[in-house]
PDB file of C-alpha atoms in Angstrom:
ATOM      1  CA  UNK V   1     213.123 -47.929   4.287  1.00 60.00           C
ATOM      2  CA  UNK V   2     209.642 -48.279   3.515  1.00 62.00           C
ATOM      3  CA  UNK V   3     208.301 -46.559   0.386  1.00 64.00           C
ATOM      4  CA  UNK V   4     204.857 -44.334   0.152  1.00 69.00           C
ATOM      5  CA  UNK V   5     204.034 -43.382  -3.176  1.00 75.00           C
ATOM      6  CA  UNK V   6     202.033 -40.813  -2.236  1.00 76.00           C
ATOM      7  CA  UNK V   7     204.657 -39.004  -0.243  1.00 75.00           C
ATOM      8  CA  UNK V   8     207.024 -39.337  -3.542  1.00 76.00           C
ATOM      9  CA  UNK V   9     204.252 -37.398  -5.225  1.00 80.00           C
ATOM     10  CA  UNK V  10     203.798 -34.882  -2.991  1.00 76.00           C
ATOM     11  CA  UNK V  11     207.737 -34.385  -2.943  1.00 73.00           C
ATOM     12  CA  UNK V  12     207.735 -34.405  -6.304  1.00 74.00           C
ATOM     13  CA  UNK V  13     205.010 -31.921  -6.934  1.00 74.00           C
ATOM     14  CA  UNK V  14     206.803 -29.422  -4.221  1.00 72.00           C
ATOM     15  CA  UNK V  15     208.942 -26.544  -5.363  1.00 70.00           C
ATOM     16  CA  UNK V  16     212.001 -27.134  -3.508  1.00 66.00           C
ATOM     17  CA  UNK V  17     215.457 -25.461  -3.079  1.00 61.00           C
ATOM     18  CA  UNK V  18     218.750 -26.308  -1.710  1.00 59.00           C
ATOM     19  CA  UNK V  19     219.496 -29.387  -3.677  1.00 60.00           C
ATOM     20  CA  UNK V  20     222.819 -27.943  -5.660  1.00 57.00           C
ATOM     21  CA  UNK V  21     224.111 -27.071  -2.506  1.00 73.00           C
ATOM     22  CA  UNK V  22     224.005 -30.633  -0.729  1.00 85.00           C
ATOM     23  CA  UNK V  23     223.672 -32.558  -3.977  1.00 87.00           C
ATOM     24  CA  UNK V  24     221.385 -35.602  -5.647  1.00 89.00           C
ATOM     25  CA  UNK V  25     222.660 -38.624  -2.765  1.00 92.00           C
ATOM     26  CA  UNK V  26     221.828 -36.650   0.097  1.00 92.00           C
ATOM     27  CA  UNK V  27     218.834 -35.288  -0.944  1.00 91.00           C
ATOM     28  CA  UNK V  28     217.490 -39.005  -1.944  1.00 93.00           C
ATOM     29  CA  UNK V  29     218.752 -39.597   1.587  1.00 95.00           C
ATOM     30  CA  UNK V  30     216.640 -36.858   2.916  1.00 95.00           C
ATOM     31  CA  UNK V  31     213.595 -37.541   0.809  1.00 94.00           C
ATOM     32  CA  UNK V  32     213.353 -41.212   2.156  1.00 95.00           C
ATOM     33  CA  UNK V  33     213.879 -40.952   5.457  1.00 96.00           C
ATOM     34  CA  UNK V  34     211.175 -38.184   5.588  1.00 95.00           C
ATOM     35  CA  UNK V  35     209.161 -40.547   3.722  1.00 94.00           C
ATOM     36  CA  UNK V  36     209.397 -42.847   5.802  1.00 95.00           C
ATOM     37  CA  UNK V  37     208.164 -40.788   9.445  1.00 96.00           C
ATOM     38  CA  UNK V  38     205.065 -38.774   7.069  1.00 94.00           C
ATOM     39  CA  UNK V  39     203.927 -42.258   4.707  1.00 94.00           C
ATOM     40  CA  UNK V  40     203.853 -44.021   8.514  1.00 94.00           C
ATOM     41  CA  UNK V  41     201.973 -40.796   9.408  1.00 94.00           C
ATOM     42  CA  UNK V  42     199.741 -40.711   6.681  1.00 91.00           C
ATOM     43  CA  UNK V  43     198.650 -44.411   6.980  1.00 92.00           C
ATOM     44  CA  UNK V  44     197.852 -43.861  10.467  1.00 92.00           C
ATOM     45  CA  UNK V  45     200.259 -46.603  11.952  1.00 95.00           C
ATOM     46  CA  UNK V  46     201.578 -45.564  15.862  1.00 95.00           C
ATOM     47  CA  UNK V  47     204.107 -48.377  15.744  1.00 96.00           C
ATOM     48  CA  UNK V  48     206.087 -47.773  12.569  1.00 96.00           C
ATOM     49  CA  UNK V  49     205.271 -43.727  13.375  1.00 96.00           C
ATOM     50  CA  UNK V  50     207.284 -44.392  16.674  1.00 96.00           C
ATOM     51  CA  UNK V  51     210.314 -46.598  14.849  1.00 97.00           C
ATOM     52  CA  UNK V  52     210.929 -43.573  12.397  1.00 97.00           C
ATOM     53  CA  UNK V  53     212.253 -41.454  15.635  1.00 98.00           C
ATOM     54  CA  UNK V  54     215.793 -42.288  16.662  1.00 97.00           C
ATOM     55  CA  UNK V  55     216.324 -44.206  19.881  1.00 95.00           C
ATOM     56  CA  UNK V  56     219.218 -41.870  20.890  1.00 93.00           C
ATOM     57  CA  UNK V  57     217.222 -38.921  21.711  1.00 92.00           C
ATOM     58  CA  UNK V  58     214.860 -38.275  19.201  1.00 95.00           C
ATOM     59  CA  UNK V  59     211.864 -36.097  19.426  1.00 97.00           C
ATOM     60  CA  UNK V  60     209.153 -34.316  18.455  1.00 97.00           C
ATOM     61  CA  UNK V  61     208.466 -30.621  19.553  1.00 97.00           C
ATOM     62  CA  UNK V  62     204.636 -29.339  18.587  1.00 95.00           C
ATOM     63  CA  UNK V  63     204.563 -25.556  19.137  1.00 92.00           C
ATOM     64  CA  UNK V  64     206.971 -25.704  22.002  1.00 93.00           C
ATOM     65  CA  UNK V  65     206.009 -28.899  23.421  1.00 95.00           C
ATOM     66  CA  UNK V  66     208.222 -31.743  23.630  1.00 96.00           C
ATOM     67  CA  UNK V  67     207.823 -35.272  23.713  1.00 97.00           C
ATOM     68  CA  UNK V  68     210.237 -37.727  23.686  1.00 95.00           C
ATOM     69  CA  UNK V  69     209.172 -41.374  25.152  1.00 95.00           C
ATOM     70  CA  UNK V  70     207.027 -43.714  22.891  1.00 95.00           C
ATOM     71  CA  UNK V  71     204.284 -43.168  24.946  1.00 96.00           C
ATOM     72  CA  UNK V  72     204.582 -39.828  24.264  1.00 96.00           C
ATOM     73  CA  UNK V  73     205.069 -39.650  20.898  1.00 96.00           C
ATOM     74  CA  UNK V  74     202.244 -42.126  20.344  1.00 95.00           C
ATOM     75  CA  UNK V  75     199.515 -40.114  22.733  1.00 96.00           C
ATOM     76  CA  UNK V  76     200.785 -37.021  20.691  1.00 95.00           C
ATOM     77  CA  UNK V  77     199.820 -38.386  17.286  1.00 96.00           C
ATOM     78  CA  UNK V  78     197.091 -40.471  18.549  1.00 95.00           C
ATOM     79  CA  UNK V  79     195.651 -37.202  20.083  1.00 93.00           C
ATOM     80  CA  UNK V  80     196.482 -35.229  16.930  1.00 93.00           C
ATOM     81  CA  UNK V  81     194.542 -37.603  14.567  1.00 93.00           C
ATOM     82  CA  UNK V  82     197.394 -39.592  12.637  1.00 93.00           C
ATOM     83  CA  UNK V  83     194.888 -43.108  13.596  1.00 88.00           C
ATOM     84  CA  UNK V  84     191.598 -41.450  13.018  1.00 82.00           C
ATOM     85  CA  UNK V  85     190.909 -41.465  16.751  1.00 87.00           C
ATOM     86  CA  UNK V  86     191.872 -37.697  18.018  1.00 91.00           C
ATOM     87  CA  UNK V  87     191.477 -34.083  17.635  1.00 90.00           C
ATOM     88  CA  UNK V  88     191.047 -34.517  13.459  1.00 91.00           C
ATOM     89  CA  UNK V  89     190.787 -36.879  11.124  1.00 92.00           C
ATOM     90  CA  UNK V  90     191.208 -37.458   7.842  1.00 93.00           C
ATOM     91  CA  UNK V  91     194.293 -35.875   7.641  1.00 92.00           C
ATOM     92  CA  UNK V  92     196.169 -34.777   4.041  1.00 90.00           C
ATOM     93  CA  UNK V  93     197.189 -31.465   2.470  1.00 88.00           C
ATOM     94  CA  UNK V  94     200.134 -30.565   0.053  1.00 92.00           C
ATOM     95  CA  UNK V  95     203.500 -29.974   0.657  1.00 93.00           C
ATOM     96  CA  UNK V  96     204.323 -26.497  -0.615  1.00 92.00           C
ATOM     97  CA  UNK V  97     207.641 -25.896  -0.570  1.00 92.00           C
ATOM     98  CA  UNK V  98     210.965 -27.471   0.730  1.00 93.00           C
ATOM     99  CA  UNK V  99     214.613 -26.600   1.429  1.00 92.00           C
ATOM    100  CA  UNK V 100     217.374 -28.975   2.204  1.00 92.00           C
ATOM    101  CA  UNK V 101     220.292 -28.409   4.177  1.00 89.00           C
ATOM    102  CA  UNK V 102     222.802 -31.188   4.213  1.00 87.00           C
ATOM    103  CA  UNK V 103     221.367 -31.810   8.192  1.00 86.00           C
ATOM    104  CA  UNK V 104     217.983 -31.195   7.862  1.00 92.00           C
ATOM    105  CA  UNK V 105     214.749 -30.340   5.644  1.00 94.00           C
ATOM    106  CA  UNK V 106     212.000 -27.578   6.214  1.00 95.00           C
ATOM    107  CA  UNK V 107     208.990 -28.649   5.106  1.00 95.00           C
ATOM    108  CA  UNK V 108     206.036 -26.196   4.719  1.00 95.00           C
ATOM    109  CA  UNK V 109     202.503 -27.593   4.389  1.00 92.00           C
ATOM    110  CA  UNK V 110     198.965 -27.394   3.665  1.00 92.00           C
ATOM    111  CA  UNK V 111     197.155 -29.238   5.643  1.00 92.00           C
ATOM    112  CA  UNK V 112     193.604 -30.354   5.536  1.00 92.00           C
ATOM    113  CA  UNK V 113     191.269 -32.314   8.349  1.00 92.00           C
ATOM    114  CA  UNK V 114     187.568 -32.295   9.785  1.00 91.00           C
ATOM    115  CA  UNK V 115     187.627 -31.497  13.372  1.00 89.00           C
ATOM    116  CA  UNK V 116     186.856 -34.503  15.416  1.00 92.00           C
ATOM    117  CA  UNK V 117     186.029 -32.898  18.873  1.00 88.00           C
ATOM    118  CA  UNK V 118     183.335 -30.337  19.840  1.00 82.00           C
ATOM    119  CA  UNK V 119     184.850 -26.870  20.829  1.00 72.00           C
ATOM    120  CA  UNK V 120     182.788 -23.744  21.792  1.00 67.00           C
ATOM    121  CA  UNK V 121     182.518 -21.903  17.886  1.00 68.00           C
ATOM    122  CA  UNK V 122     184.661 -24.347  16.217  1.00 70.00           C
ATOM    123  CA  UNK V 123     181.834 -27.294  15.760  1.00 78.00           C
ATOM    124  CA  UNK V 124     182.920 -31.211  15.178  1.00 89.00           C
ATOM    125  CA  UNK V 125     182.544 -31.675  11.581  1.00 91.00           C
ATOM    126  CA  UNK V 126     184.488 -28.773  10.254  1.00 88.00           C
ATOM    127  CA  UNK V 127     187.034 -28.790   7.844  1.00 89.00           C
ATOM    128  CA  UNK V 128     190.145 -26.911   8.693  1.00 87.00           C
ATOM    129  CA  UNK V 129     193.112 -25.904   6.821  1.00 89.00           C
ATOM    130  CA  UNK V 130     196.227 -25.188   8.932  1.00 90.00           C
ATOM    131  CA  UNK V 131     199.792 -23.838   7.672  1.00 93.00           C
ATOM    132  CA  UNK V 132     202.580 -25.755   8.967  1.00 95.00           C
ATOM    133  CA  UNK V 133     206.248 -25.695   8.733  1.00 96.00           C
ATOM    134  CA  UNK V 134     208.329 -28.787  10.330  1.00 97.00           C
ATOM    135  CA  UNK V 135     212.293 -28.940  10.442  1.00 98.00           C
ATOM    136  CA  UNK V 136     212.968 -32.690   9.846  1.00 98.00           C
ATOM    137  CA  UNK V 137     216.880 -33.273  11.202  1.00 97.00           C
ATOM    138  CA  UNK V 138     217.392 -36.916  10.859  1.00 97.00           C
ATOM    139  CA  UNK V 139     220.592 -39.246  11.882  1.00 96.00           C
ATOM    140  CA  UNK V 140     222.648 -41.120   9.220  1.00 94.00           C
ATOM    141  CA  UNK V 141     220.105 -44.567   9.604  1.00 96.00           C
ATOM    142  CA  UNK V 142     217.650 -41.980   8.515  1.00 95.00           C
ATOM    143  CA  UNK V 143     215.869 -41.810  12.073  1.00 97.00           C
ATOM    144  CA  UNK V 144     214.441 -38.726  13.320  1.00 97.00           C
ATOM    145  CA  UNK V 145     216.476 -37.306  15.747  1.00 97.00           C
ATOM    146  CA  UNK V 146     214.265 -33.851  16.003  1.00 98.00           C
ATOM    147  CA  UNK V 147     211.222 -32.600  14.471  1.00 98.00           C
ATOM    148  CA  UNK V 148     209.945 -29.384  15.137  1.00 98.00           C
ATOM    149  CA  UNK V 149     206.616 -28.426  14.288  1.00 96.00           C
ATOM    150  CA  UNK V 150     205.399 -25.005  13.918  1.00 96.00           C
ATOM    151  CA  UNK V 151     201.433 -24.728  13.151  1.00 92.00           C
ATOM    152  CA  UNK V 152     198.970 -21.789  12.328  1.00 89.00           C
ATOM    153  CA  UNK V 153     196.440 -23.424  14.741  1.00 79.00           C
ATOM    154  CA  UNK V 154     194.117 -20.309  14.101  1.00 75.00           C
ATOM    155  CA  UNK V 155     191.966 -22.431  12.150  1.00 70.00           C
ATOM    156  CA  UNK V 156     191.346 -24.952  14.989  1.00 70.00           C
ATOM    157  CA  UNK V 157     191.083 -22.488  17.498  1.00 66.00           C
ATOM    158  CA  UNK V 158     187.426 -20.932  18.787  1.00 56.00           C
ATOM    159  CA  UNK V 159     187.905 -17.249  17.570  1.00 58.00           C
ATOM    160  CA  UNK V 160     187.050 -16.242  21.269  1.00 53.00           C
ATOM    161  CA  UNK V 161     190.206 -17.905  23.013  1.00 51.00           C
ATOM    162  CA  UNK V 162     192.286 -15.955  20.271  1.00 46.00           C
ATOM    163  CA  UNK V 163     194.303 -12.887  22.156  1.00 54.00           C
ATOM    164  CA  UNK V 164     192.969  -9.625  20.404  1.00 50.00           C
TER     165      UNK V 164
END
């Protein structure tokens, strides 16, 4: 697996829990396979973004929407921002907090990005910060077989579409 040494730091700086329970090996395990789907992420690269999901069925789901094809996947994280050509850009945060099960991890972030797109109140140019929480569930080749994103898209959001 590839290696991202800023994804080791930001594992390493994260208060985590979980890790007596499924012990050192699996949690390496975890911690590289999740490096490398978010280093591929973080460097912006569709191809190697697309061969950290399993082949047999593995998927993304963003807030209750699924994709699953590699044309999916790639207009979802082309769309999103992970190559500097969608909604954001510039995308980074912290990780601050995980938990490992010996199946999965639950990742809860901080993330940062500049709005790329203009949006009635919410002008292109502005920074956003939007709480996430993914469940990473990965197979034993360490490919993603399902990774479930739950985001605080509040931030992104014009306050007028908001339901009051």
């Amino acid at each position: 697996m590839k290696r991202d040494s800023r994804v080791q730091e930001l594992i390493r700086k994260a208060p985590n829990k979980g890790v007596a329970t499924i012990g050192e090996e699996r949690k390496m395990f975890l911690d590289a396979a999740f490096e490398e789907h978010f280093g591929a992420e973080l460097a912006g690269d569709l191809p190697a973004i697309n061969a950290s999901y399993s082949k047999d069925g593995g998927h993304l789901n963003f807030n209750g929407v699924r994709y699953e094809s590699e044309e999916e996947l790639t207009a979802f994280h082309k769309g999103f921002g992970f190559s500097n050509e969608g909604m954001l850009s510039g995308i980074g945060g912290d990780i601050t907090h995980i938990t490992y099960t010996q199946e999965s991890m639950v990742v809860e972030y901080a993330l940062r990005a500049t709005i790329e797109i203009d949006l009635p109140d919410a002008p292109k140019g502005r920074s956003v910060g939007v709480p996430m929480c993914v469940v990473y569930e990965f197979d034993e080749a360490g490919k993603l077989t399902s990774e479930r994103v739950y985001a605080d898209s509040a931030a992104v959001l014009p306050k007028r579409f908001l339901p009051i």
